[in-house]
Amino acid sequence: MKIISVVGARPNFMKIAPFIRAIKTCNKNAKDPSFYFTQSSSLHHILVHTGQHYDDNMSRAFFEALDIPEADINLGIGSGSHAEQVGMTMVAFEKVLQQEKPDWVVVVGDVNATCACSITAKKEGVRLAHIEAGLRSKDMTMPEEINRLVTDRLSDLLFTPDRLSDENLRNEGVPERKIKFVGNIMIDTLEAQRKKAEKIKIEDIIEKNSIHGLIAGKLLTGVQDYSLLTLHRPSNVDDPAILTEIVNFLIHELTKDLMLLWTVHPRTQKQLKKFGLWEQVMSAEKLIPLKPLGYHELLRLNMDAAMVLTDSGGLQEECCVLGTPCLTLRWNTERPVTLQEHGGASVLVGNDVGLIRKTSREMIQRGRIPCRPELWDGKTADRIVAELVEAGM
Ligand code: UD1
């Protein structure tokens, strides 16, 4: 059986790594006569990278750290408007499908690569499986929500991370036989990598990644107690008024209590410069701007952070399992299972500075409360591969 899986942007890499490992295990077992169930299931896997993320620290570093084999095919799409990224990916991916004629295309997450390759696969008559299906923010201003809706509507197998996602799909009329509740594949990576992350020294991460260069005096004073920030959504970084208010709060209020480590996404850095905020960020006391971090580095910082402030989806999930108090800088989330009301560690605060101020105090008081939703057990990829083998060619 021939499977093409697709990655494009940073959050895809931690989802594909366990999938590829599970395929290898399945192939190994297929050769072992004691695993007679899977004997006929030798899987030929091809990895396609669309090239949406191309900087070394947004892509190559993750392949190396997570032991992902080099992509068999790189479409080299790069940056562009949404229509450009999706359109160019479709044109290039169509050729790949026509040449390779796979039995399945497997897509992950909700980025432009996910949506583009899903449409192309279905138009070429190839069966489609979606890992991380059923998430819904119900916010149509998010490009990812459009990508999720399109991908799930077209998918033949929908691998969901939690029961709430199953319910979303049922409510949209997806037939029960297509919905496969398998758990959260991101947590496979977290569990596989947490020991390695634990060994990294926080000081080394800062020293290696600080945008300032070495800032020993500044960092060694308060590094015991810090909060961690990531920010990249258009809703937070594209409007100068919103971004200015957030930056002012960080510099003039949040860092009064706690050191702030900010791992700055390329699009955020671009916007900060465009709105004349970059110098302020760079010169703020007790704020350390960091380059985009590697997987283990960010996980390590998350393990010891007093609080995470983020608009990323994946970080909400990691905070949930690690128990790190998480302020989600959005008004909605496609991952409600990570919210406090479902036992998780995260609270929605949008970009309302008053709410961020009040909630951050409460969250720091609350401390760490780890939570593990059903089937977030590190074995999701094996369940996915078993389902694909059962579905067959
Ligand atoms: C994309 C995903 C988003 C995900 C995020 C994680 C979509 C619609 N969005 O958003 O869901 O949370 O990745 O990072 O697919 N850039 C670089 N180097 C790179 C990549 C991007 O400098 O390697 C800069 C470029 O200026 C580019 C901008 O970042 O225009 C935005 O990149 P893009 O891939 O369009 O979207 P993200 O904001 O990264």
Tab-separated table of C-alpha atoms and ligand atoms in Angstrom:
chain	number	residue	atom	x	y	z
A	1	MET	CA	0.000	0.000	0.000
A	2	LYS	CA	1.421	3.377	-0.982
A	3	ILE	CA	0.916	6.366	1.323
A	4	ILE	CA	1.935	9.968	0.696
A	5	SER	CA	2.001	12.148	3.775
A	6	VAL	CA	2.282	15.902	3.626
A	7	VAL	CA	3.942	18.555	5.779
A	8	GLY	CA	4.259	22.270	5.125
A	9	ALA	CA	4.653	24.379	8.218
A	10	ARG	CA	6.274	24.103	11.637
A	11	PRO	CA	3.302	22.692	13.595
A	12	ASN	CA	3.079	19.778	11.119
A	13	PHE	CA	6.505	18.378	11.898
A	14	MET	CA	5.770	17.153	15.441
A	15	LYS	CA	2.641	15.456	14.090
A	16	ILE	CA	4.329	13.611	11.230
A	17	ALA	CA	7.341	12.341	13.212
A	18	PRO	CA	5.380	9.721	15.223
A	19	PHE	CA	3.368	8.738	12.147
A	20	ILE	CA	6.532	7.922	10.195
A	21	ARG	CA	7.930	6.011	13.161
A	22	ALA	CA	4.699	3.986	13.410
A	23	ILE	CA	4.892	3.127	9.698
A	24	LYS	CA	8.428	1.829	10.203
A	25	THR	CA	7.294	-0.284	13.151
A	26	CYS	CA	4.410	-1.654	11.128
A	27	ASN	CA	6.749	-2.619	8.287
A	28	LYS	CA	9.141	-4.258	10.710
A	29	ASN	CA	6.317	-6.238	12.273
A	30	ALA	CA	5.042	-7.249	8.836
A	31	LYS	CA	8.253	-9.226	8.365
A	32	ASP	CA	7.827	-10.967	11.716
A	33	PRO	CA	5.673	-14.123	11.405
A	34	SER	CA	4.352	-13.697	14.960
A	35	PHE	CA	2.547	-10.521	13.832
A	36	TYR	CA	0.396	-12.401	11.333
A	37	PHE	CA	-2.351	-9.745	11.409
A	38	THR	CA	-0.149	-7.195	9.707
A	39	GLN	CA	1.748	-9.514	7.412
A	40	SER	CA	0.167	-8.290	4.232
A	41	SER	CA	0.584	-4.664	5.211
A	42	SER	CA	3.980	-3.558	3.957
A	43	LEU	CA	3.617	0.202	3.593
A	44	HIS	CA	5.446	2.278	1.031
A	45	HIS	CA	5.650	5.788	2.442
A	46	ILE	CA	6.573	9.001	0.629
A	47	LEU	CA	7.008	12.262	2.534
A	48	VAL	CA	6.160	15.497	0.715
A	49	HIS	CA	7.209	18.892	2.148
A	50	THR	CA	5.355	21.731	0.450
A	51	GLY	CA	8.038	24.215	1.547
A	52	GLN	CA	5.583	26.667	3.171
A	53	HIS	CA	8.074	27.064	6.031
A	54	TYR	CA	11.618	27.128	4.742
A	55	ASP	CA	13.862	28.926	7.292
A	56	ASP	CA	16.258	26.463	8.913
A	57	ASN	CA	14.901	27.172	12.385
A	58	MET	CA	11.271	26.810	11.215
A	59	SER	CA	11.829	23.560	9.308
A	60	ARG	CA	15.195	21.770	9.000
A	61	ALA	CA	15.906	22.019	12.742
A	62	PHE	CA	12.699	20.064	13.458
A	63	PHE	CA	13.527	17.340	10.956
A	64	GLU	CA	16.863	16.843	12.672
A	65	ALA	CA	15.609	17.081	16.258
A	66	LEU	CA	12.656	14.752	15.709
A	67	ASP	CA	14.539	12.327	13.502
A	68	ILE	CA	12.252	12.858	10.522
A	69	PRO	CA	13.834	11.517	7.342
A	70	GLU	CA	14.495	14.130	4.690
A	71	ALA	CA	11.396	14.747	2.579
A	72	ASP	CA	11.322	12.598	-0.555
A	73	ILE	CA	9.832	15.520	-2.455
A	74	ASN	CA	10.003	19.250	-1.646
A	75	LEU	CA	7.571	21.435	-3.593
A	76	GLY	CA	9.484	24.618	-2.662
A	77	ILE	CA	6.366	26.792	-2.385
A	78	GLY	CA	7.624	29.335	0.203
A	79	SER	CA	5.815	32.468	1.386
A	80	GLY	CA	2.951	34.212	-0.358
A	81	SER	CA	-0.684	35.162	0.013
A	82	HIS	CA	-3.048	32.375	1.014
A	83	ALA	CA	-4.311	31.965	-2.543
A	84	GLU	CA	-0.748	31.864	-3.843
A	85	GLN	CA	0.352	29.272	-1.294
A	86	VAL	CA	-2.706	27.060	-1.791
A	87	GLY	CA	-2.796	27.467	-5.579
A	88	MET	CA	0.896	26.821	-6.148
A	89	THR	CA	0.838	23.819	-3.812
A	90	MET	CA	-2.114	22.324	-5.697
A	91	VAL	CA	-0.407	22.689	-9.069
A	92	ALA	CA	2.797	21.086	-7.813
A	93	PHE	CA	1.108	18.356	-5.748
A	94	GLU	CA	-1.114	17.293	-8.653
A	95	LYS	CA	2.004	16.315	-10.595
A	96	VAL	CA	3.294	14.302	-7.645
A	97	LEU	CA	0.012	12.383	-7.389
A	98	GLN	CA	-0.111	11.699	-11.107
A	99	GLN	CA	3.393	10.318	-11.019
A	100	GLU	CA	3.243	8.374	-7.742
A	101	LYS	CA	-0.380	7.177	-7.819
A	102	PRO	CA	-0.668	6.586	-4.035
A	103	ASP	CA	-3.498	4.679	-2.354
A	104	TRP	CA	-3.764	7.252	0.428
A	105	VAL	CA	-2.814	10.847	1.075
A	106	VAL	CA	-2.402	11.612	4.788
A	107	VAL	CA	-2.536	15.252	5.897
A	108	VAL	CA	-2.064	16.708	9.389
A	109	GLY	CA	-3.305	19.819	11.180
A	110	ASP	CA	-4.807	22.878	9.571
A	111	VAL	CA	-2.202	24.835	7.622
A	112	ASN	CA	-2.439	25.872	3.977
A	113	ALA	CA	-0.497	22.777	2.888
A	114	THR	CA	-3.154	20.586	4.581
A	115	CYS	CA	-6.028	22.173	2.706
A	116	ALA	CA	-4.249	22.427	-0.668
A	117	CYS	CA	-3.164	18.791	-0.718
A	118	SER	CA	-6.569	17.567	0.473
A	119	ILE	CA	-8.359	19.229	-2.430
A	120	THR	CA	-5.778	17.955	-4.908
A	121	ALA	CA	-5.948	14.394	-3.573
A	122	LYS	CA	-9.726	14.234	-3.881
A	123	LYS	CA	-9.698	15.717	-7.373
A	124	GLU	CA	-7.217	13.008	-8.361
A	125	GLY	CA	-9.471	10.345	-6.849
A	126	VAL	CA	-7.020	9.430	-4.077
A	127	ARG	CA	-8.365	8.527	-0.653
A	128	LEU	CA	-7.653	11.062	2.033
A	129	ALA	CA	-6.982	10.721	5.767
A	130	HIS	CA	-6.794	13.673	8.151
A	131	ILE	CA	-4.856	13.536	11.398
A	132	GLU	CA	-6.260	16.025	13.937
A	133	ALA	CA	-9.741	16.070	12.421
A	134	GLY	CA	-12.839	17.623	13.985
A	135	LEU	CA	-11.278	20.645	15.695
A	136	ARG	CA	-13.531	23.690	15.331
A	137	SER	CA	-13.051	27.254	16.542
A	138	LYS	CA	-16.244	28.338	14.711
A	139	ASP	CA	-14.279	31.465	13.814
A	140	MET	CA	-14.341	31.905	10.058
A	141	THR	CA	-11.875	34.797	10.195
A	142	MET	CA	-9.172	32.216	10.997
A	143	PRO	CA	-7.592	30.810	7.852
A	144	GLU	CA	-7.017	27.569	9.756
A	145	GLU	CA	-10.767	27.125	10.377
A	146	ILE	CA	-11.401	27.244	6.629
A	147	ASN	CA	-8.615	24.732	6.107
A	148	ARG	CA	-10.109	22.416	8.740
A	149	LEU	CA	-13.624	22.555	7.295
A	150	VAL	CA	-12.483	21.866	3.745
A	151	THR	CA	-10.120	19.069	4.762
A	152	ASP	CA	-12.632	17.289	6.993
A	153	ARG	CA	-15.411	17.571	4.409
A	154	LEU	CA	-13.205	15.794	1.882
A	155	SER	CA	-11.580	13.184	4.132
A	156	ASP	CA	-12.365	9.460	3.976
A	157	LEU	CA	-10.865	8.778	7.389
A	158	LEU	CA	-10.987	11.419	10.126
A	159	PHE	CA	-8.595	10.781	13.011
A	160	THR	CA	-9.768	12.827	15.987
A	161	PRO	CA	-7.799	13.848	19.094
A	162	ASP	CA	-10.739	14.019	21.546
A	163	ARG	CA	-14.432	13.204	21.975
A	164	LEU	CA	-15.513	16.822	21.485
A	165	SER	CA	-14.084	16.676	17.972
A	166	ASP	CA	-16.068	13.490	17.251
A	167	GLU	CA	-19.183	15.379	18.283
A	168	ASN	CA	-18.344	18.303	15.975
A	169	LEU	CA	-18.060	15.912	13.038
A	170	ARG	CA	-21.307	14.122	13.883
A	171	ASN	CA	-23.085	17.460	14.063
A	172	GLU	CA	-21.837	18.199	10.548
A	173	GLY	CA	-23.239	14.884	9.297
A	174	VAL	CA	-19.959	12.986	8.887
A	175	PRO	CA	-20.823	9.262	8.821
A	176	GLU	CA	-19.794	7.345	11.940
A	177	ARG	CA	-17.669	4.842	9.993
A	178	LYS	CA	-15.289	7.625	8.917
A	179	ILE	CA	-14.679	9.000	12.416
A	180	LYS	CA	-11.796	7.359	14.274
A	181	PHE	CA	-11.055	8.611	17.772
A	182	VAL	CA	-7.339	7.916	18.186
A	183	GLY	CA	-6.040	10.593	20.616
A	184	ASN	CA	-3.559	13.397	20.172
A	185	ILE	CA	-0.523	12.662	18.032
A	186	MET	CA	1.313	15.771	19.344
A	187	ILE	CA	1.483	14.034	22.703
A	188	ASP	CA	3.248	11.053	21.093
A	189	THR	CA	6.060	13.460	20.309
A	190	LEU	CA	5.958	15.092	23.723
A	191	GLU	CA	6.246	11.724	25.468
A	192	ALA	CA	8.984	10.500	23.137
A	193	GLN	CA	11.057	13.651	23.598
A	194	ARG	CA	10.479	14.836	27.155
A	195	LYS	CA	13.497	13.054	28.679
A	196	LYS	CA	15.816	14.655	26.148
A	197	ALA	CA	14.254	18.074	26.792
A	198	GLU	CA	14.615	17.718	30.567
A	199	LYS	CA	18.379	17.530	30.212
A	200	ILE	CA	18.752	20.924	28.540
A	201	LYS	CA	19.822	23.856	30.723
A	202	ILE	CA	17.570	26.895	30.512
A	203	GLU	CA	20.560	29.246	30.582
A	204	ASP	CA	21.998	27.468	27.536
A	205	ILE	CA	18.744	27.909	25.607
A	206	ILE	CA	18.748	31.623	26.335
A	207	GLU	CA	22.385	32.089	25.561
A	208	LYS	CA	22.116	30.243	22.256
A	209	ASN	CA	18.893	31.857	21.067
A	210	SER	CA	18.844	35.352	22.492
A	211	ILE	CA	18.315	37.912	19.727
A	212	HIS	CA	20.398	40.348	21.786
A	213	GLY	CA	23.379	38.055	21.691
A	214	LEU	CA	24.811	37.253	25.099
A	215	ILE	CA	23.072	39.172	27.847
A	216	ALA	CA	24.359	37.411	30.888
A	217	GLY	CA	23.732	40.117	33.499
A	218	LYS	CA	20.155	40.524	32.426
A	219	LEU	CA	19.277	36.877	32.199
A	220	LEU	CA	20.988	35.387	35.212
A	221	THR	CA	19.138	37.505	37.737
A	222	GLY	CA	15.580	36.273	37.319
A	223	VAL	CA	15.779	33.145	35.243
A	224	GLN	CA	14.344	31.010	38.065
A	225	ASP	CA	10.951	32.575	37.559
A	226	TYR	CA	9.777	33.427	34.106
A	227	SER	CA	6.795	33.458	31.838
A	228	LEU	CA	6.984	32.358	28.228
A	229	LEU	CA	5.335	34.082	25.284
A	230	THR	CA	4.607	33.099	21.682
A	231	LEU	CA	2.526	35.255	19.354
A	232	HIS	CA	1.916	34.991	15.623
A	233	ARG	CA	-1.790	35.005	14.730
A	234	PRO	CA	-2.952	37.755	12.388
A	235	SER	CA	-5.591	38.713	15.015
A	236	ASN	CA	-2.787	39.687	17.427
A	237	VAL	CA	0.042	40.901	15.235
A	238	ASP	CA	-1.487	42.467	12.119
A	239	ASP	CA	-3.292	45.416	13.739
A	240	PRO	CA	-0.884	48.113	14.999
A	241	ALA	CA	-3.236	49.239	17.801
A	242	ILE	CA	-3.652	45.713	19.165
A	243	LEU	CA	0.023	44.813	18.927
A	244	THR	CA	1.062	48.125	20.543
A	245	GLU	CA	-1.293	47.564	23.478
A	246	ILE	CA	0.006	44.035	24.011
A	247	VAL	CA	3.649	45.151	23.826
A	248	ASN	CA	3.048	48.017	26.263
A	249	PHE	CA	1.427	45.638	28.725
A	250	LEU	CA	4.310	43.193	28.468
A	251	ILE	CA	6.992	45.821	28.892
A	252	HIS	CA	5.383	48.066	31.492
A	253	GLU	CA	3.404	45.569	33.564
A	254	LEU	CA	4.030	41.864	33.116
A	255	THR	CA	7.811	42.094	33.358
A	256	LYS	CA	7.539	43.980	36.658
A	257	ASP	CA	6.674	40.676	38.356
A	258	LEU	CA	8.307	38.088	36.145
A	259	MET	CA	11.070	37.760	33.593
A	260	LEU	CA	9.529	37.256	30.136
A	261	LEU	CA	11.044	34.966	27.519
A	262	TRP	CA	9.529	35.727	24.103
A	263	THR	CA	10.243	33.401	21.220
A	264	VAL	CA	9.549	35.654	18.250
A	265	HIS	CA	7.920	34.190	15.118
A	266	PRO	CA	9.267	35.628	11.807
A	267	ARG	CA	5.942	37.237	10.884
A	268	THR	CA	5.738	38.870	14.339
A	269	GLN	CA	9.239	40.250	14.052
A	270	LYS	CA	8.282	41.690	10.679
A	271	GLN	CA	5.175	43.353	12.139
A	272	LEU	CA	6.989	44.721	15.203
A	273	LYS	CA	9.493	46.395	12.910
A	274	LYS	CA	6.779	47.699	10.600
A	275	PHE	CA	4.864	49.283	13.518
A	276	GLY	CA	7.998	50.805	15.091
A	277	LEU	CA	7.839	48.571	18.195
A	278	TRP	CA	10.967	46.511	17.684
A	279	GLU	CA	13.400	48.864	19.449
A	280	GLN	CA	11.159	48.975	22.512
A	281	VAL	CA	11.022	45.190	22.673
A	282	MET	CA	14.768	44.909	22.271
A	283	SER	CA	15.560	47.437	24.979
A	284	ALA	CA	12.945	46.383	27.551
A	285	GLU	CA	14.232	45.265	30.905
A	286	LYS	CA	13.504	41.679	31.997
A	287	LEU	CA	12.224	40.815	28.520
A	288	ILE	CA	14.398	38.463	26.502
A	289	PRO	CA	13.485	38.153	22.831
A	290	LEU	CA	14.510	34.753	21.473
A	291	LYS	CA	14.750	33.371	17.949
A	292	PRO	CA	12.248	30.663	16.995
A	293	LEU	CA	13.256	27.727	19.213
A	294	GLY	CA	13.790	24.074	18.494
A	295	TYR	CA	11.244	21.517	19.701
A	296	HIS	CA	13.198	20.394	22.763
A	297	GLU	CA	14.132	23.925	23.762
A	298	LEU	CA	10.554	25.161	23.786
A	299	LEU	CA	9.402	22.050	25.623
A	300	ARG	CA	12.119	22.607	28.233
A	301	LEU	CA	11.086	26.225	28.778
A	302	ASN	CA	7.452	25.148	29.042
A	303	MET	CA	8.312	22.575	31.733
A	304	ASP	CA	9.556	25.256	34.136
A	305	ALA	CA	7.579	28.336	33.109
A	306	ALA	CA	5.430	29.985	35.761
A	307	MET	CA	2.956	30.758	32.987
A	308	VAL	CA	2.676	30.536	29.195
A	309	LEU	CA	1.023	33.246	27.119
A	310	THR	CA	0.309	32.059	23.608
A	311	ASP	CA	-1.929	32.132	20.560
A	312	SER	CA	-0.593	28.767	19.328
A	313	GLY	CA	-2.830	25.687	19.327
A	314	GLY	CA	-0.115	23.111	19.944
A	315	LEU	CA	1.243	24.923	22.988
A	316	GLN	CA	-2.215	24.889	24.604
A	317	GLU	CA	-2.126	21.101	24.335
A	318	GLU	CA	1.400	20.799	25.693
A	319	CYS	CA	0.540	23.089	28.616
A	320	CYS	CA	-2.457	20.876	29.348
A	321	VAL	CA	-0.327	17.753	29.749
A	322	LEU	CA	2.527	19.537	31.552
A	323	GLY	CA	0.089	21.508	33.709
A	324	THR	CA	1.617	24.890	32.894
A	325	PRO	CA	-0.891	27.720	33.514
A	326	CYS	CA	-1.691	28.944	30.006
A	327	LEU	CA	-3.227	32.236	28.951
A	328	THR	CA	-4.561	31.715	25.451
A	329	LEU	CA	-4.429	35.047	23.651
A	330	ARG	CA	-7.510	34.340	21.540
A	331	TRP	CA	-11.268	34.716	21.921
A	332	ASN	CA	-11.981	31.148	20.909
A	333	THR	CA	-10.177	27.869	20.588
A	334	GLU	CA	-10.587	24.824	18.394
A	335	ARG	CA	-9.109	22.861	21.319
A	336	PRO	CA	-11.679	23.336	24.138
A	337	VAL	CA	-10.491	20.140	25.819
A	338	THR	CA	-7.421	22.136	26.955
A	339	LEU	CA	-9.520	24.744	28.781
A	340	GLN	CA	-9.872	24.852	32.566
A	341	GLU	CA	-13.573	24.059	32.356
A	342	HIS	CA	-12.657	20.701	30.800
A	343	GLY	CA	-9.892	20.066	33.351
A	344	GLY	CA	-7.085	21.637	31.281
A	345	ALA	CA	-4.628	24.414	32.078
A	346	SER	CA	-5.727	27.140	29.696
A	347	VAL	CA	-7.983	30.210	29.878
A	348	LEU	CA	-9.129	32.322	26.920
A	349	VAL	CA	-8.194	35.980	27.359
A	350	GLY	CA	-8.244	37.315	23.789
A	351	ASN	CA	-6.196	40.473	23.522
A	352	ASP	CA	-8.001	42.368	26.282
A	353	VAL	CA	-5.194	43.696	28.444
A	354	GLY	CA	-7.465	44.105	31.483
A	355	LEU	CA	-8.448	40.450	31.281
A	356	ILE	CA	-4.861	39.334	30.672
A	357	ARG	CA	-3.726	41.300	33.748
A	358	LYS	CA	-6.416	39.852	36.040
A	359	THR	CA	-6.161	36.278	34.750
A	360	SER	CA	-2.374	36.157	34.780
A	361	ARG	CA	-2.354	36.892	38.521
A	362	GLU	CA	-4.917	34.148	39.173
A	363	MET	CA	-3.099	31.660	36.983
A	364	ILE	CA	0.262	32.157	38.666
A	365	GLN	CA	-1.414	31.586	42.046
A	366	ARG	CA	-3.043	28.416	40.744
A	367	GLY	CA	0.264	26.767	39.838
A	368	ARG	CA	0.766	23.582	37.834
A	369	ILE	CA	-2.107	21.118	37.440
A	370	PRO	CA	-1.305	18.510	34.762
A	371	CYS	CA	-4.217	16.948	32.908
A	372	ARG	CA	-4.272	14.105	30.423
A	373	PRO	CA	-7.364	13.843	28.222
A	374	GLU	CA	-8.453	10.364	27.086
A	375	LEU	CA	-5.978	8.637	24.723
A	376	TRP	CA	-3.346	11.386	25.005
A	377	ASP	CA	-1.062	8.512	25.889
A	378	GLY	CA	1.768	8.648	23.372
A	379	LYS	CA	0.352	5.794	21.245
A	380	THR	CA	-1.859	7.667	18.812
A	381	ALA	CA	0.317	7.100	15.730
A	382	ASP	CA	0.184	3.306	16.141
A	383	ARG	CA	-3.603	3.443	16.270
A	384	ILE	CA	-3.666	5.578	13.120
A	385	VAL	CA	-1.432	3.231	11.140
A	386	ALA	CA	-3.475	0.229	12.302
A	387	GLU	CA	-6.652	1.924	11.019
A	388	LEU	CA	-5.042	2.688	7.658
A	389	VAL	CA	-3.870	-0.909	7.314
A	390	GLU	CA	-7.363	-2.111	8.124
A	391	ALA	CA	-8.913	0.296	5.604
A	392	GLY	CA	-6.493	-1.124	3.010
A	393	MET	CA	-5.906	-0.067	-0.567
B	1	UD1	C1	1.417	29.170	9.519
B	1	UD1	C2	0.027	28.523	9.646
B	1	UD1	C3	-0.440	28.635	11.097
B	1	UD1	C4	0.581	28.065	12.045
B	1	UD1	C5	1.905	28.766	11.813
B	1	UD1	C6	2.992	28.252	12.724
B	1	UD1	C7	-1.463	28.734	7.684
B	1	UD1	C8	-2.693	29.374	7.198
B	1	UD1	N1	-0.972	29.216	8.834
B	1	UD1	O1	1.263	30.558	9.799
B	1	UD1	O2	-1.638	27.897	11.232
B	1	UD1	O3	0.148	28.261	13.375
B	1	UD1	O4	2.287	28.544	10.449
B	1	UD1	O5	4.183	28.884	12.457
B	1	UD1	O6	-0.978	27.820	7.072
B	1	UD1	N2	8.289	33.272	7.271
B	1	UD1	C9	9.649	33.245	7.311
B	1	UD1	N3	10.264	32.032	7.262
B	1	UD1	C10	9.597	30.865	7.167
B	1	UD1	C11	8.195	30.925	7.120
B	1	UD1	C12	7.550	32.117	7.168
B	1	UD1	O7	10.298	34.272	7.402
B	1	UD1	O8	10.231	29.787	7.167
B	1	UD1	C13	7.600	34.576	7.347
B	1	UD1	C14	7.281	35.135	5.991
B	1	UD1	O9	7.409	36.500	6.046
B	1	UD1	C15	5.834	34.757	5.796
B	1	UD1	C16	5.307	34.851	7.220
B	1	UD1	O10	6.386	34.421	8.043
B	1	UD1	O11	5.171	35.562	4.916
B	1	UD1	C17	4.104	34.010	7.481
B	1	UD1	O12	4.318	32.648	7.116
B	1	UD1	P1	3.100	31.718	6.627
B	1	UD1	O13	3.560	30.329	6.396
B	1	UD1	O14	2.357	32.374	5.531
B	1	UD1	O15	2.116	31.722	7.851
B	1	UD1	P2	2.384	31.618	9.424
B	1	UD1	O16	2.001	32.882	10.042
B	1	UD1	O17	3.737	31.060	9.740
